[in-house]
XYZ file of C-alpha atoms in Angstrom:
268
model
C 108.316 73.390 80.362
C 104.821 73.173 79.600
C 102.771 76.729 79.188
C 98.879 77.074 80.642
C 96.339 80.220 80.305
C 94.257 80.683 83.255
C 91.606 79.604 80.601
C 91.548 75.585 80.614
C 90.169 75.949 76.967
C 92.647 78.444 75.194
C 95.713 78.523 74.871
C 98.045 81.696 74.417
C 99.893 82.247 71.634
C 103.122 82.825 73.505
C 106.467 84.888 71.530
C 109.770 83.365 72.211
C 112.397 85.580 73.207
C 115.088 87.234 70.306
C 117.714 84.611 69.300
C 120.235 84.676 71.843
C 118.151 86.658 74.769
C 117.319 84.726 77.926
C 113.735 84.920 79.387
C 114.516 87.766 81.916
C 112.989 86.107 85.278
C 112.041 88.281 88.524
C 111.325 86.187 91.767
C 108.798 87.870 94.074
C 108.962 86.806 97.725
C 108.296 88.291 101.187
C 105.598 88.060 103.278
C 101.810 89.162 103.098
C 102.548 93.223 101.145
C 104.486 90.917 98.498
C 101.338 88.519 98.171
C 99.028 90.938 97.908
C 96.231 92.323 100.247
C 94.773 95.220 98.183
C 91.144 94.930 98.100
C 90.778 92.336 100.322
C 87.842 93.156 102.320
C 86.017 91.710 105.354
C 82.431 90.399 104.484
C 80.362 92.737 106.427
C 78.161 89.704 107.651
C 80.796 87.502 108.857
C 83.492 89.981 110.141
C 86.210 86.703 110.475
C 85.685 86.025 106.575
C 87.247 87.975 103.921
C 87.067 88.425 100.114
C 89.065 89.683 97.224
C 87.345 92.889 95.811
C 88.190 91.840 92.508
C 89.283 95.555 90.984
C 92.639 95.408 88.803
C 93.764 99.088 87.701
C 94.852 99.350 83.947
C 99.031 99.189 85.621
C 98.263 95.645 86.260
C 96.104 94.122 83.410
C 97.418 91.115 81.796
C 99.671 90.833 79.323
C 100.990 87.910 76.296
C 104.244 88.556 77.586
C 103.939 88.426 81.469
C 103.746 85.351 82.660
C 103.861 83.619 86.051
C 105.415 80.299 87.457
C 102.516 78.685 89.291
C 102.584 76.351 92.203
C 102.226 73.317 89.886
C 105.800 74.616 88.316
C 103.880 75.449 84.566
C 103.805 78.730 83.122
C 101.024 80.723 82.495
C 99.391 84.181 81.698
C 100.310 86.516 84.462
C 97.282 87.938 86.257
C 95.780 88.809 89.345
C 96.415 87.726 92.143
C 99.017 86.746 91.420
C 99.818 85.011 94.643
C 96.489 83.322 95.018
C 97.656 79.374 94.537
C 101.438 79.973 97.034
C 100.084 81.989 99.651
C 97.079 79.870 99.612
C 95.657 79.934 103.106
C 95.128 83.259 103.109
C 93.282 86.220 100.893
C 95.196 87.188 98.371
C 94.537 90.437 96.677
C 96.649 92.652 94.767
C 99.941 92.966 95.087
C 102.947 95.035 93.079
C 103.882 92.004 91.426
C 101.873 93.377 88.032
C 102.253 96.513 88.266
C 106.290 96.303 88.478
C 106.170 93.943 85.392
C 103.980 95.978 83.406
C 106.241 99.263 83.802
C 109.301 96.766 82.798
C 107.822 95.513 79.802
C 107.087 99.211 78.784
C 110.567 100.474 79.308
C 112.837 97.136 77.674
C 110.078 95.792 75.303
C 111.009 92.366 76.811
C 109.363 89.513 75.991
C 108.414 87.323 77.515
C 108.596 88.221 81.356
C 108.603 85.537 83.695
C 107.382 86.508 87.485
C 108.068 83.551 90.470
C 105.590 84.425 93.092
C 107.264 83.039 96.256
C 105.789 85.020 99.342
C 103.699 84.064 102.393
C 101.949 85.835 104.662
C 102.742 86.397 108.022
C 106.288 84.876 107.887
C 109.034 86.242 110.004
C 113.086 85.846 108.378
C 113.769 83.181 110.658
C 111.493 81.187 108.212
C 112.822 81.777 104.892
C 116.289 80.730 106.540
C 118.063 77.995 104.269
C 116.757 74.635 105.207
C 113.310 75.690 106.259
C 110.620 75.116 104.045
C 109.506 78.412 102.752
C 113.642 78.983 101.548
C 113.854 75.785 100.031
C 110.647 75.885 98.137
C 111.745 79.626 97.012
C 114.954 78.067 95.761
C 112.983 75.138 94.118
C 110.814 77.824 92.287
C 113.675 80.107 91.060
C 115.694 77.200 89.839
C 112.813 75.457 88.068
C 111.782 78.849 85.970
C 114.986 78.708 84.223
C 114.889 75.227 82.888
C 113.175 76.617 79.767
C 115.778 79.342 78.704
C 116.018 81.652 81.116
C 117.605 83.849 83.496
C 116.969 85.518 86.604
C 117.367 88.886 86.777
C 116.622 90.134 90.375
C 114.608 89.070 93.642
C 112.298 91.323 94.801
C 111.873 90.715 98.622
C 108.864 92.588 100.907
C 109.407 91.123 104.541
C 109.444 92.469 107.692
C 106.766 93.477 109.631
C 106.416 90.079 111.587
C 110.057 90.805 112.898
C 108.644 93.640 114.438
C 106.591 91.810 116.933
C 109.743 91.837 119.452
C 112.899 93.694 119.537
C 115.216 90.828 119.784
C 113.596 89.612 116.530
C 114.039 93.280 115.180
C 117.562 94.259 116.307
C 118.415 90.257 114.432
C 117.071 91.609 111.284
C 119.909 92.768 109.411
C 121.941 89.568 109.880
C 119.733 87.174 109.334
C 118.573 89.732 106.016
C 122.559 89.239 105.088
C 122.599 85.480 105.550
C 119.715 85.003 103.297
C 121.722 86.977 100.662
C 124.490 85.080 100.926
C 122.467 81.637 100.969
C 120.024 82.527 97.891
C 122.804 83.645 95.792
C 125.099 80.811 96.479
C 122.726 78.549 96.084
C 120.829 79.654 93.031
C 124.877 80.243 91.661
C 124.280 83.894 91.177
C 126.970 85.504 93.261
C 125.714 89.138 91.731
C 121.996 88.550 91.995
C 120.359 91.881 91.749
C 118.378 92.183 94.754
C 115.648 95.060 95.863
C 114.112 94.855 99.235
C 111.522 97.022 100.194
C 112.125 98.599 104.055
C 108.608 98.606 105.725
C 106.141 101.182 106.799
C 104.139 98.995 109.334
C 104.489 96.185 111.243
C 103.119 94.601 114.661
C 104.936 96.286 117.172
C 105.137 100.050 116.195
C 108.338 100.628 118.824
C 110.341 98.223 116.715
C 109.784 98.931 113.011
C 111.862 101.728 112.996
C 114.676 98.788 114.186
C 114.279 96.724 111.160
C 113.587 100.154 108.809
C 117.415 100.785 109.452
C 118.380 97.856 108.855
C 116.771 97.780 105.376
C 117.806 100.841 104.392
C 121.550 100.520 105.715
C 122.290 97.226 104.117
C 125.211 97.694 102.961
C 125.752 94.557 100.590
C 127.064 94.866 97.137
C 124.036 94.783 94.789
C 121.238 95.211 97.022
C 119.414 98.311 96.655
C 116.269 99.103 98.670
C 112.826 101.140 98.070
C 111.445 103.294 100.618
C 107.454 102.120 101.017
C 107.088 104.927 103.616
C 104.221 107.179 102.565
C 102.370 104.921 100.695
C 98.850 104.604 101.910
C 97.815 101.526 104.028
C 94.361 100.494 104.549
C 92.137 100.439 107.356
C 94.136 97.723 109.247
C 97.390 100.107 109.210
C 99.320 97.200 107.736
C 98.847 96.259 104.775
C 98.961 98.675 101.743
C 95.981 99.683 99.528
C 95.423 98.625 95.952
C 96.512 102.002 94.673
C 99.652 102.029 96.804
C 100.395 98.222 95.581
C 100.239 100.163 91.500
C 102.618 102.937 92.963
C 104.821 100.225 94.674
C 105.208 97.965 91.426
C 106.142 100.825 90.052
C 108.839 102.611 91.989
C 110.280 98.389 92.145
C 110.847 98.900 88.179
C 112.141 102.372 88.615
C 114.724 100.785 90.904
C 115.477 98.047 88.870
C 115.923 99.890 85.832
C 117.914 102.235 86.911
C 120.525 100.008 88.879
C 120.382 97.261 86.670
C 119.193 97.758 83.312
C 120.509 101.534 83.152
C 120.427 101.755 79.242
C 116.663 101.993 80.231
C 116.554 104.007 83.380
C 114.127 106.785 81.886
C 110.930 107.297 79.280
């Protein structure tokens, strides 16, 4: 598969992986706190349009070795945001996305790492269901990054808070949250596919996060493991979380990860 910097006139000197090691590939997918919407900010003289801020913390720098899967299905330097060419109708900003590969590449020295941004903002479960669009391209995605040499090593998923606009949608949650699991993993032939969801702090309807909170955290599939994103600071629109709660996010994602699934490199 063909390799692209961000820079149309360089190109990166790229390692290959050890003899015999597999690209280790994470797929990122969700809905708008997987994209990214830290630093986006509303231009103060038109209130309806917004911008990216532009600020990436030293967690979420580039790297040689992070790279992402873009839209056109060509790898590329990793960078922020990362989400900016699949969730393309809206703002993209920063995400965890960075940050989680960053603390990854620290702990296991791998190399390359190969990210498959896959989320879309404001999408309820119903549409990453197998056969809708959003599923199927995710699928598309995961199984065209390993066509090169390489193997996926988790899903990180983010969703949530637009099933909190009703509490039929919210009290469906956790089986349509199962189904998906079942679908992705049979379908990407992965029967054991690591898989860390993150339960929500906010949503649309207040009275029914708490619903689909449960049924994040009592999933009770075999490797699925979930991270807690309560206490994590949102921003002014008390949904989506701030840039330096996106760096602590990516973070605790790797901590998880590492510890349930790479535990030869669970600490420092």
């Amino acid at each position: 598969m063909d390799i692209e910097s961000g820079d149309s006139d360089k190109k990166p000197e790229i390692k290959a992986p050890p003899d015999n090691e597999k690209k280790p590939i994470f797929i990122l997918s969700g809905q708008s706190n997987m994209a990214g919407r830290g630093g986006v900010i509303r231009n103060h003289s038109h209130h309806h349009q917004k911008y990216w801020d532009g600020v990436v913390p030293p967690e979420c720098q580039p790297h040689p070795s992070i790279l992402r899967l873009s839209a056109k299905l060509q790898w590329e330097i990793a960078h922020e945001s990362l989400h900016a060419d699949i969730d393309s109708k809206k703002v993209c900003g920063l995400g965890p996305g960075m940050s989680f590969a960053n603390a990854v590449r620290e702990r296991v020295g791998l190399t390359p790492i190969g990210l498959v941004p896959c989320a879309v903002g404001g999408t309820a479960i119903k549409q990453w269901a197998r056969g809708e669009h959003l599923y199927d391209n995710m699928v598309k995605r995961a199984r065209e990054s390993v066509k090169g040499g390489g193997e996926i090593r988790a899903l990180l998923w983010y969703q949530g808070e637009s099933d909190t606009a009703t509490q039929h949608d919210a009290d469906a949650y956790q089986g349509k949250m199962e189904k998906l699991i079942e679908d992705v993993r049979e379908d990407l032939g992965l029967p054991c596919l690591p898989i860390i969801q993150v339960a929500i702090l906010s949503g649309i309807d207040s009275k029914n996060i708490e619903i689909v909170r449960e049924a994040q955290l009592g999933l009770n599939v075999p490797n699925v493991v979930c991270v807690d994103a309560k206490g994590l600071e949102l921003k002014e629109d008390n949904l989506h979380l701030t840039t330096q709660a996106q760096v602590q996010l990516g973070q605790m994602l790797a901590q998880a990860y590492l510890s349930n699934f790479e535990p030869s490199h669970s600490s420092v």
